[in-house]
């Protein structure tokens, strides 16, 4: 993989523009609507890790579904341009490619926290000897609530059952060596490793393949929350032998607020119809679904975890968005991403100040798009300053500004202009 040496970067607008000029993905910016600032110019949108921008093609597919409903009513299930009865299948190939899975291993359904629970219903099967779930410090709150409630649901106390991996004293993120050591020492008591692929707060990427390998040797199940991983990292979930994964589609997958989420179940589990699960009619044998029989017979593969019929209006944008991912592929996106974020890192480090510190790992294999910038004394006025100047990013309590240049629609010029404003904010 290409990573540009930092010494070849230059801290000038001309240089940023020259990087844009030689960027073969530069025209994809035109495929998205960029929110405007108060002067009617493109804002500097660095919040694709929270809500991805709208692909221009979404309008037309949404109108297609509305028109089919208007004109066909219930018959749209079969006669719509994209028949609703099998709508999830429109998403399968694209999702499989984005996460590095076989088509039978993925399904679009529900929303993320719901899928997390459904997966834990199957893969968190605690016993007296082995009942712990491991998450990382500063995991997204929803994940922590979900995990704790699962532990309690099975009659265990989260005080004993929930293990939170923490960075060493003085470190901003968790060292892989410490995770390895933990697995070696405590793996036998762990039922489930439920880490994020990318931590939402620090931006740290975990070595999923390595963790799965070590933890599975100890008999643990290994699932990942890929809310910040999907559409950001070049994932290989099948080859990495991950047991299961879940994600949402409104962050890097650009599918709009509350969009349908996704799920990966490795085929060695998906092909086991006896695996315990919470069932619903949409997971039932497709040929016999409408015979309305009382006996549940799961579809083999991830589709067998579906409960309800497909939410068409929250799935249509994903159909459109995945076409762009199909066109470009994660490898190219990832290459641009590491250069874009590398440039951001370089420019921030050029600011002579001790008011800020990047807490995201420096090694490109340990981060995706996002950099998390810790502000000294939790001084939020810096964030307020750049926001007033047309930067859209976010502040995460207690003291972090998160910025995520997205390879599909952010430019090197965006990155340059952002750091220029950050510098002004620091010096004012
Ligand atoms: C964004 C995010 C969520 C949000 O969950 P929803 O169910 O989509 O509201 C949960 N977990 C993580 C790690 C996230 O980044």
Short mmCIF file of C-alpha atoms and ligand atoms in Angstrom, two decimals:
data_model
loop_
_atom_site.label_atom_id
_atom_site.label_comp_id
_atom_site.label_asym_id
_atom_site.label_seq_id
_atom_site.Cartn_x
_atom_site.Cartn_y
_atom_site.Cartn_z
CA UNK A 1 0.00 0.00 0.00
CA UNK A 2 1.23 3.46 -0.87
CA UNK A 3 1.95 5.72 2.04
CA UNK A 4 3.58 9.01 1.23
CA UNK A 5 6.61 9.94 3.32
CA UNK A 6 5.89 12.91 5.53
CA UNK A 7 8.99 14.72 4.39
CA UNK A 8 7.50 15.09 0.93
CA UNK A 9 4.50 17.07 2.22
CA UNK A 10 4.56 20.87 2.08
CA UNK A 11 2.69 23.32 4.22
CA UNK A 12 1.25 25.52 1.47
CA UNK A 13 -2.11 25.94 -0.20
CA UNK A 14 -0.45 25.44 -3.60
CA UNK A 15 0.87 22.08 -2.50
CA UNK A 16 -2.56 21.02 -1.19
CA UNK A 17 -4.07 21.99 -4.52
CA UNK A 18 -1.43 20.04 -6.40
CA UNK A 19 -2.33 16.94 -4.36
CA UNK A 20 -5.96 17.45 -5.37
CA UNK A 21 -4.98 17.82 -8.98
CA UNK A 22 -3.22 14.49 -9.03
CA UNK A 23 -5.94 12.75 -7.01
CA UNK A 24 -7.76 10.31 -9.28
CA UNK A 25 -10.82 10.30 -6.99
CA UNK A 26 -11.18 14.11 -6.97
CA UNK A 27 -14.31 14.14 -9.14
CA UNK A 28 -16.30 12.05 -6.68
CA UNK A 29 -16.76 15.18 -4.59
CA UNK A 30 -19.25 16.26 -7.26
CA UNK A 31 -21.35 13.20 -6.56
CA UNK A 32 -22.25 14.56 -3.12
CA UNK A 33 -24.10 17.59 -1.77
CA UNK A 34 -21.69 19.64 0.37
CA UNK A 35 -23.46 21.78 3.03
CA UNK A 36 -22.86 25.52 2.59
CA UNK A 37 -21.43 27.92 5.16
CA UNK A 38 -23.07 31.23 6.03
CA UNK A 39 -21.45 32.91 3.02
CA UNK A 40 -22.91 30.35 0.64
CA UNK A 41 -19.55 28.62 0.09
CA UNK A 42 -18.87 24.93 0.63
CA UNK A 43 -18.27 24.39 4.30
CA UNK A 44 -15.31 22.32 5.41
CA UNK A 45 -17.19 19.15 6.25
CA UNK A 46 -15.12 16.87 8.46
CA UNK A 47 -17.99 15.05 10.12
CA UNK A 48 -18.51 12.08 7.82
CA UNK A 49 -17.70 9.87 10.82
CA UNK A 50 -20.95 11.07 12.35
CA UNK A 51 -23.21 11.59 9.35
CA UNK A 52 -21.98 11.02 5.82
CA UNK A 53 -23.06 13.42 3.08
CA UNK A 54 -25.90 12.79 0.68
CA UNK A 55 -24.98 11.22 -2.66
CA UNK A 56 -26.78 13.10 -5.43
CA UNK A 57 -28.26 9.88 -6.80
CA UNK A 58 -30.34 9.35 -3.64
CA UNK A 59 -33.04 11.76 -4.75
CA UNK A 60 -34.02 9.69 -7.72
CA UNK A 61 -34.19 6.30 -5.98
CA UNK A 62 -36.25 7.77 -3.11
CA UNK A 63 -38.68 9.21 -5.64
CA UNK A 64 -38.83 5.87 -7.41
CA UNK A 65 -39.99 4.15 -4.23
CA UNK A 66 -42.51 6.90 -3.44
CA UNK A 67 -43.89 6.76 -6.97
CA UNK A 68 -44.18 2.96 -6.88
CA UNK A 69 -46.05 3.12 -3.60
CA UNK A 70 -48.32 5.86 -4.95
CA UNK A 71 -49.09 4.00 -8.15
CA UNK A 72 -49.00 0.35 -7.10
CA UNK A 73 -49.94 0.20 -3.44
CA UNK A 74 -49.39 -3.27 -2.08
CA UNK A 75 -48.51 -4.61 -5.52
CA UNK A 76 -45.22 -2.75 -5.24
CA UNK A 77 -43.98 -5.67 -3.15
CA UNK A 78 -43.74 -7.61 -6.40
CA UNK A 79 -44.14 -5.08 -9.21
CA UNK A 80 -42.10 -2.09 -8.04
CA UNK A 81 -39.05 -1.35 -10.17
CA UNK A 82 -37.05 -2.71 -7.26
CA UNK A 83 -39.49 -5.26 -5.80
CA UNK A 84 -39.80 -4.61 -2.07
CA UNK A 85 -40.25 -8.26 -1.18
CA UNK A 86 -36.61 -8.98 -1.93
CA UNK A 87 -35.20 -5.49 -1.41
CA UNK A 88 -32.49 -6.63 1.01
CA UNK A 89 -30.95 -8.60 -1.86
CA UNK A 90 -30.19 -5.36 -3.72
CA UNK A 91 -27.76 -4.56 -0.96
CA UNK A 92 -26.05 -7.90 -0.51
CA UNK A 93 -23.30 -7.79 -3.11
CA UNK A 94 -22.30 -4.21 -2.34
CA UNK A 95 -22.20 -4.77 1.41
CA UNK A 96 -20.27 -7.99 1.02
CA UNK A 97 -17.61 -6.18 -0.99
CA UNK A 98 -17.38 -3.28 1.42
CA UNK A 99 -16.75 -5.54 4.44
CA UNK A 100 -14.80 -8.32 2.70
CA UNK A 101 -17.39 -11.06 3.10
CA UNK A 102 -19.23 -13.65 1.06
CA UNK A 103 -22.68 -12.47 0.01
CA UNK A 104 -24.33 -15.08 2.22
CA UNK A 105 -22.51 -13.65 5.25
CA UNK A 106 -24.09 -10.18 5.22
CA UNK A 107 -27.53 -8.69 5.55
CA UNK A 108 -28.93 -5.18 5.82
CA UNK A 109 -31.51 -4.92 8.60
CA UNK A 110 -32.71 -2.89 11.59
CA UNK A 111 -30.41 -0.36 13.17
CA UNK A 112 -27.03 -0.84 14.79
CA UNK A 113 -27.84 -1.18 18.49
CA UNK A 114 -30.67 -3.58 17.63
CA UNK A 115 -28.32 -5.74 15.59
CA UNK A 116 -25.81 -5.71 18.41
CA UNK A 117 -28.43 -7.25 20.69
CA UNK A 118 -29.53 -9.79 18.09
CA UNK A 119 -25.96 -10.91 17.57
CA UNK A 120 -25.33 -11.18 21.29
CA UNK A 121 -28.49 -13.29 21.61
CA UNK A 122 -26.67 -15.82 19.41
CA UNK A 123 -23.04 -15.32 20.34
CA UNK A 124 -23.06 -14.39 24.00
CA UNK A 125 -23.84 -17.73 25.62
CA UNK A 126 -22.33 -17.35 29.09
CA UNK A 127 -21.62 -20.20 31.48
CA UNK A 128 -20.56 -20.15 35.16
CA UNK A 129 -16.91 -20.50 34.15
CA UNK A 130 -16.97 -18.22 31.14
CA UNK A 131 -19.28 -15.24 31.25
CA UNK A 132 -17.21 -12.09 30.70
CA UNK A 133 -17.56 -9.60 27.87
CA UNK A 134 -14.58 -7.41 26.98
CA UNK A 135 -14.97 -3.91 25.59
CA UNK A 136 -12.49 -1.03 25.33
CA UNK A 137 -12.39 2.11 27.44
CA UNK A 138 -14.37 4.96 25.90
CA UNK A 139 -16.47 2.52 23.88
CA UNK A 140 -19.55 4.18 22.42
CA UNK A 141 -22.12 4.46 25.24
CA UNK A 142 -24.80 2.51 23.37
CA UNK A 143 -22.44 -0.47 23.12
CA UNK A 144 -21.63 -0.30 26.80
CA UNK A 145 -25.33 -0.14 27.75
CA UNK A 146 -26.12 -3.03 25.40
CA UNK A 147 -23.33 -5.21 26.74
CA UNK A 148 -24.13 -4.49 30.39
CA UNK A 149 -27.79 -5.22 29.88
CA UNK A 150 -26.94 -8.55 28.21
CA UNK A 151 -24.76 -9.53 31.16
CA UNK A 152 -27.59 -8.70 33.57
CA UNK A 153 -30.15 -10.42 31.36
CA UNK A 154 -28.22 -13.66 31.80
CA UNK A 155 -28.20 -13.23 35.57
CA UNK A 156 -24.61 -12.02 36.02
CA UNK A 157 -23.33 -8.86 37.64
CA UNK A 158 -21.57 -6.43 35.28
CA UNK A 159 -19.11 -5.76 38.13
CA UNK A 160 -17.73 -9.25 37.48
CA UNK A 161 -18.86 -9.74 33.92
CA UNK A 162 -17.80 -6.55 32.17
CA UNK A 163 -14.09 -6.10 31.46
CA UNK A 164 -12.92 -2.73 30.15
CA UNK A 165 -9.51 -2.67 28.45
CA UNK A 166 -7.67 0.54 29.27
CA UNK A 167 -4.56 2.25 27.97
CA UNK A 168 -1.49 2.18 30.19
CA UNK A 169 -1.07 5.12 32.52
CA UNK A 170 -0.07 8.14 30.43
CA UNK A 171 -1.04 6.53 27.09
CA UNK A 172 -3.85 7.76 24.88
CA UNK A 173 -4.74 4.41 23.38
CA UNK A 174 -4.43 0.72 24.12
CA UNK A 175 -1.26 -1.10 23.08
CA UNK A 176 -1.73 -4.29 21.08
CA UNK A 177 0.83 -5.99 23.31
CA UNK A 178 -1.40 -5.31 26.31
CA UNK A 179 -4.40 -6.84 24.54
CA UNK A 180 -2.32 -9.91 23.68
CA UNK A 181 -1.22 -10.23 27.29
CA UNK A 182 -4.78 -9.88 28.52
CA UNK A 183 -5.98 -12.64 26.20
CA UNK A 184 -3.14 -14.88 27.32
CA UNK A 185 -3.84 -14.29 31.03
CA UNK A 186 -7.63 -14.02 31.15
CA UNK A 187 -8.96 -15.38 27.87
CA UNK A 188 -10.30 -18.55 29.48
CA UNK A 189 -12.90 -16.59 31.44
CA UNK A 190 -14.07 -14.46 28.49
CA UNK A 191 -17.21 -15.41 26.58
CA UNK A 192 -17.11 -12.54 24.10
CA UNK A 193 -14.71 -9.89 22.82
CA UNK A 194 -16.93 -7.04 21.68
CA UNK A 195 -14.55 -4.25 20.67
CA UNK A 196 -15.05 -1.52 18.09
CA UNK A 197 -13.09 -1.91 14.88
CA UNK A 198 -12.31 1.80 15.21
CA UNK A 199 -12.82 3.47 18.56
CA UNK A 200 -15.18 6.42 18.02
CA UNK A 201 -13.38 8.64 20.52
CA UNK A 202 -9.68 8.06 19.94
CA UNK A 203 -9.87 6.88 16.33
CA UNK A 204 -7.73 3.84 17.21
CA UNK A 205 -8.09 0.87 14.86
CA UNK A 206 -7.76 -2.54 16.48
CA UNK A 207 -5.98 -5.41 14.78
CA UNK A 208 -9.12 -7.44 14.23
CA UNK A 209 -7.51 -10.40 12.55
CA UNK A 210 -4.91 -10.79 15.26
CA UNK A 211 -7.36 -10.39 18.13
CA UNK A 212 -9.75 -12.91 16.57
CA UNK A 213 -6.95 -15.41 16.11
CA UNK A 214 -5.65 -15.18 19.68
CA UNK A 215 -9.03 -14.96 21.40
CA UNK A 216 -10.62 -17.78 19.42
CA UNK A 217 -7.69 -20.02 20.39
CA UNK A 218 -8.78 -19.45 23.98
CA UNK A 219 -12.35 -20.40 23.12
CA UNK A 220 -13.83 -16.88 23.04
CA UNK A 221 -16.26 -15.48 20.49
CA UNK A 222 -15.10 -12.32 18.73
CA UNK A 223 -17.47 -9.67 17.39
CA UNK A 224 -16.73 -6.14 16.23
CA UNK A 225 -18.80 -2.99 16.12
CA UNK A 226 -17.83 -1.46 12.80
CA UNK A 227 -19.87 1.74 13.02
CA UNK A 228 -16.63 3.62 12.35
CA UNK A 229 -14.96 0.89 10.35
CA UNK A 230 -17.33 0.19 7.48
CA UNK A 231 -16.66 2.37 4.45
CA UNK A 232 -13.51 3.60 6.18
CA UNK A 233 -11.18 0.60 6.46
CA UNK A 234 -10.40 -2.08 3.93
CA UNK A 235 -12.08 -4.88 5.88
CA UNK A 236 -11.65 -8.62 5.26
CA UNK A 237 -14.13 -10.04 7.74
CA UNK A 238 -14.38 -13.46 6.15
CA UNK A 239 -10.64 -14.03 5.85
CA UNK A 240 -10.03 -12.63 9.31
CA UNK A 241 -12.43 -15.25 10.60
CA UNK A 242 -14.42 -12.77 12.70
CA UNK A 243 -17.44 -14.47 14.30
CA UNK A 244 -19.84 -11.60 13.69
CA UNK A 245 -19.92 -7.85 13.13
CA UNK A 246 -22.48 -5.06 13.10
CA UNK A 247 -22.46 -1.54 11.69
CA UNK A 248 -24.62 1.44 10.80
CA UNK A 249 -24.84 2.95 7.33
CA UNK A 250 -25.23 6.65 8.04
CA UNK A 251 -21.57 7.37 8.87
CA UNK A 252 -18.99 6.48 6.20
CA UNK A 253 -21.60 4.65 4.11
CA UNK A 254 -23.45 7.93 3.45
CA UNK A 255 -26.96 6.51 3.61
CA UNK A 256 -28.74 9.14 5.65
CA UNK A 257 -29.95 9.59 9.22
CA UNK A 258 -31.28 6.38 10.77
CA UNK A 259 -30.49 4.37 7.62
CA UNK A 260 -30.82 0.60 7.66
CA UNK A 261 -27.84 -1.02 9.43
CA UNK A 262 -25.87 -4.17 8.62
CA UNK A 263 -24.70 -7.42 10.03
CA UNK A 264 -22.01 -10.00 9.26
CA UNK A 265 -22.24 -13.61 10.42
CA UNK A 266 -19.34 -15.83 9.44
CA UNK A 267 -20.54 -18.72 7.27
CA UNK A 268 -19.40 -21.34 9.77
CA UNK A 269 -22.14 -19.99 12.06
CA UNK A 270 -24.58 -18.84 9.41
CA UNK A 271 -24.85 -22.34 8.01
CA UNK A 272 -25.90 -23.76 11.36
CA UNK A 273 -29.71 -23.62 11.55
CA UNK A 274 -29.62 -24.79 15.16
CA UNK A 275 -27.72 -21.77 16.43
CA UNK A 276 -29.97 -20.05 19.00
CA UNK A 277 -31.41 -16.78 17.76
CA UNK A 278 -34.37 -14.46 18.10
CA UNK A 279 -36.54 -15.28 15.13
CA UNK A 280 -38.97 -13.37 12.93
CA UNK A 281 -40.80 -14.15 9.69
CA UNK A 282 -38.27 -12.44 7.44
CA UNK A 283 -35.60 -14.89 8.53
CA UNK A 284 -37.76 -17.84 7.48
CA UNK A 285 -37.18 -19.95 4.36
CA UNK A 286 -38.01 -17.56 1.51
CA UNK A 287 -39.87 -20.11 -0.60
CA UNK A 288 -42.24 -20.85 2.26
CA UNK A 289 -42.43 -17.46 3.97
CA UNK A 290 -45.91 -16.66 2.70
CA UNK A 291 -47.32 -20.07 3.53
CA UNK A 292 -47.50 -18.66 7.05
CA UNK A 293 -46.56 -21.96 8.71
CA UNK A 294 -45.96 -22.05 12.47
CA UNK A 295 -42.58 -23.87 12.34
CA UNK A 296 -39.56 -21.54 11.92
CA UNK A 297 -36.96 -22.67 9.41
CA UNK A 298 -34.10 -20.15 9.20
CA UNK A 299 -32.61 -19.09 5.88
CA UNK A 300 -28.99 -20.22 5.86
CA UNK A 301 -26.55 -17.31 6.14
CA UNK A 302 -26.91 -13.88 7.70
CA UNK A 303 -30.40 -13.41 6.20
CA UNK A 304 -31.63 -15.97 8.70
CA UNK A 305 -31.31 -13.32 11.43
CA UNK A 306 -33.84 -10.97 9.82
CA UNK A 307 -36.97 -10.26 11.82
CA UNK A 308 -39.11 -7.86 9.84
CA UNK A 309 -39.82 -6.94 6.27
CA UNK A 310 -37.41 -4.40 4.79
CA UNK A 311 -37.67 -0.67 5.67
CA UNK A 312 -37.65 0.53 2.06
CA UNK A 313 -37.20 4.25 2.72
CA UNK A 314 -34.22 3.76 4.97
CA UNK A 315 -32.68 1.20 2.61
CA UNK A 316 -33.04 2.99 -0.72
CA UNK A 317 -30.23 5.51 -0.05
CA UNK A 318 -27.86 2.65 0.75
CA UNK A 319 -28.57 1.04 -2.63
CA UNK A 320 -27.44 4.23 -4.29
CA UNK A 321 -24.50 4.87 -2.02
CA UNK A 322 -23.13 1.35 -2.45
CA UNK A 323 -22.95 1.89 -6.20
CA UNK A 324 -20.25 4.48 -5.60
CA UNK A 325 -18.34 2.06 -3.37
CA UNK A 326 -18.67 -0.60 -6.08
CA UNK A 327 -17.25 1.78 -8.64
CA UNK A 328 -14.19 2.78 -6.65
CA UNK A 329 -13.54 -0.08 -4.23
CA UNK A 330 -12.25 0.13 -0.68
CA UNK A 331 -8.63 -0.29 -1.68
CA UNK A 332 -8.45 2.97 -3.61
CA UNK A 333 -10.52 4.82 -1.03
CA UNK A 334 -8.21 3.57 1.65
CA UNK A 335 -5.11 4.66 -0.24
CA UNK A 336 -6.40 8.18 -0.63
CA UNK A 337 -7.60 8.18 2.94
CA UNK A 338 -4.23 7.41 4.45
CA UNK A 339 -2.65 10.16 2.38
CA UNK A 340 -5.37 12.67 3.25
CA UNK A 341 -5.21 11.91 6.95
CA UNK A 342 -1.41 11.77 6.77
CA UNK A 343 -1.45 15.29 5.35
CA UNK A 344 -3.81 16.44 8.10
CA UNK A 345 -1.51 14.95 10.72
CA UNK A 346 1.53 16.61 9.12
CA UNK A 347 -0.11 20.06 9.00
CA UNK A 348 -1.38 19.91 12.58
CA UNK A 349 2.11 19.02 13.75
CA UNK A 350 3.45 22.09 11.98
CA UNK A 351 1.51 24.35 14.38
CA UNK A 352 3.92 25.50 17.09
CA UNK A 353 1.71 25.09 20.15
CA UNK A 354 1.17 22.99 23.24
CA UNK A 355 -2.56 23.71 23.40
CA UNK A 356 -3.48 20.65 21.36
CA UNK A 357 -2.36 17.04 21.04
CA UNK A 358 -3.40 14.33 18.59
CA UNK A 359 -4.47 11.26 20.57
CA UNK A 360 -5.04 8.98 17.56
CA UNK A 361 -2.25 6.50 16.76
CA UNK A 362 0.34 7.74 14.27
CA UNK A 363 0.80 4.44 12.47
CA UNK A 364 -1.53 4.35 9.40
CA UNK A 365 -2.38 0.72 10.13
CA UNK A 366 -3.76 1.79 13.52
CA UNK A 367 -6.10 4.51 12.30
CA UNK A 368 -8.64 5.29 9.58
CA UNK A 369 -9.77 8.74 8.40
CA UNK A 370 -10.32 10.24 11.78
CA UNK A 371 -7.93 12.21 13.96
CA UNK A 372 -8.94 13.11 17.50
CA UNK A 373 -7.41 16.32 18.79
CA UNK A 374 -7.27 16.78 22.55
CA UNK A 375 -7.52 20.40 23.62
CA UNK A 376 -5.66 21.45 26.76
CA UNK A 377 -7.81 22.45 29.74
CA UNK A 378 -10.86 21.20 27.82
CA UNK A 379 -11.10 24.68 26.32
CA UNK A 380 -14.12 24.41 24.04
CA UNK A 381 -13.66 27.93 22.67
CA UNK A 382 -11.27 26.57 20.03
CA UNK A 383 -13.99 24.30 18.70
CA UNK A 384 -16.46 27.17 18.77
CA UNK A 385 -14.05 29.38 16.84
CA UNK A 386 -13.53 26.93 13.97
CA UNK A 387 -17.23 26.11 13.86
CA UNK A 388 -18.02 29.81 13.43
CA UNK A 389 -15.54 29.88 10.56
CA UNK A 390 -17.43 27.25 8.57
CA UNK A 391 -15.82 24.02 9.75
CA UNK A 392 -18.26 21.20 10.50
CA UNK A 393 -16.68 18.73 12.92
CA UNK A 394 -17.57 17.71 16.44
CA UNK A 395 -16.61 18.14 20.05
CA UNK A 396 -16.72 15.06 22.23
CA UNK A 397 -16.71 15.57 25.98
CA UNK A 398 -14.56 16.09 27.88
CA UNK A 399 -11.91 17.60 25.63
CA UNK A 400 -11.69 16.25 22.09
CA UNK A 401 -12.30 17.69 18.63
CA UNK A 402 -12.85 14.89 16.11
CA UNK A 403 -12.11 15.49 12.44
CA UNK A 404 -12.49 12.93 9.68
CA UNK A 405 -11.51 13.83 6.12
CA UNK A 406 -13.43 11.38 3.95
CA UNK A 407 -11.75 10.27 0.72
CA UNK A 408 -14.98 10.34 -1.31
CA UNK A 409 -15.72 14.03 -0.85
CA UNK A 410 -12.99 15.78 1.11
CA UNK A 411 -10.07 17.42 -0.63
CA UNK A 412 -6.50 18.16 0.40
CA UNK A 413 -7.54 21.80 0.17
CA UNK A 414 -10.28 21.16 2.79
CA UNK A 415 -7.61 19.75 5.06
CA UNK A 416 -5.27 22.71 4.46
CA UNK A 417 -8.01 25.28 5.09
CA UNK A 418 -9.14 23.48 8.22
CA UNK A 419 -5.66 23.49 9.74
CA UNK A 420 -5.23 27.14 8.79
CA UNK A 421 -8.39 28.00 10.77
CA UNK A 422 -7.30 25.78 13.65
CA UNK A 423 -4.00 27.68 13.78
CA UNK A 424 -5.81 31.04 13.82
CA UNK A 425 -8.07 29.78 16.60
CA UNK A 426 -5.06 28.71 18.64
CA UNK A 427 -3.22 32.01 18.14
CA UNK A 428 -6.05 34.38 18.77
C1 LIG B 1 -22.70 5.60 15.86
C2 LIG B 1 -22.55 4.48 16.80
C3 LIG B 1 -23.67 3.87 17.41
C4 LIG B 1 -25.06 4.38 17.18
O1 LIG B 1 -26.02 3.39 17.34
P1 LIG B 1 -27.44 3.43 16.62
O2 LIG B 1 -28.08 2.19 17.05
O3 LIG B 1 -27.19 3.55 15.14
O4 LIG B 1 -28.14 4.67 17.11
C5 LIG B 1 -23.44 2.77 18.24
N1 LIG B 1 -22.19 2.31 18.47
C6 LIG B 1 -21.10 2.88 17.90
C7 LIG B 1 -19.73 2.32 18.17
C8 LIG B 1 -21.25 3.99 17.08
O5 LIG B 1 -20.16 4.56 16.55
#
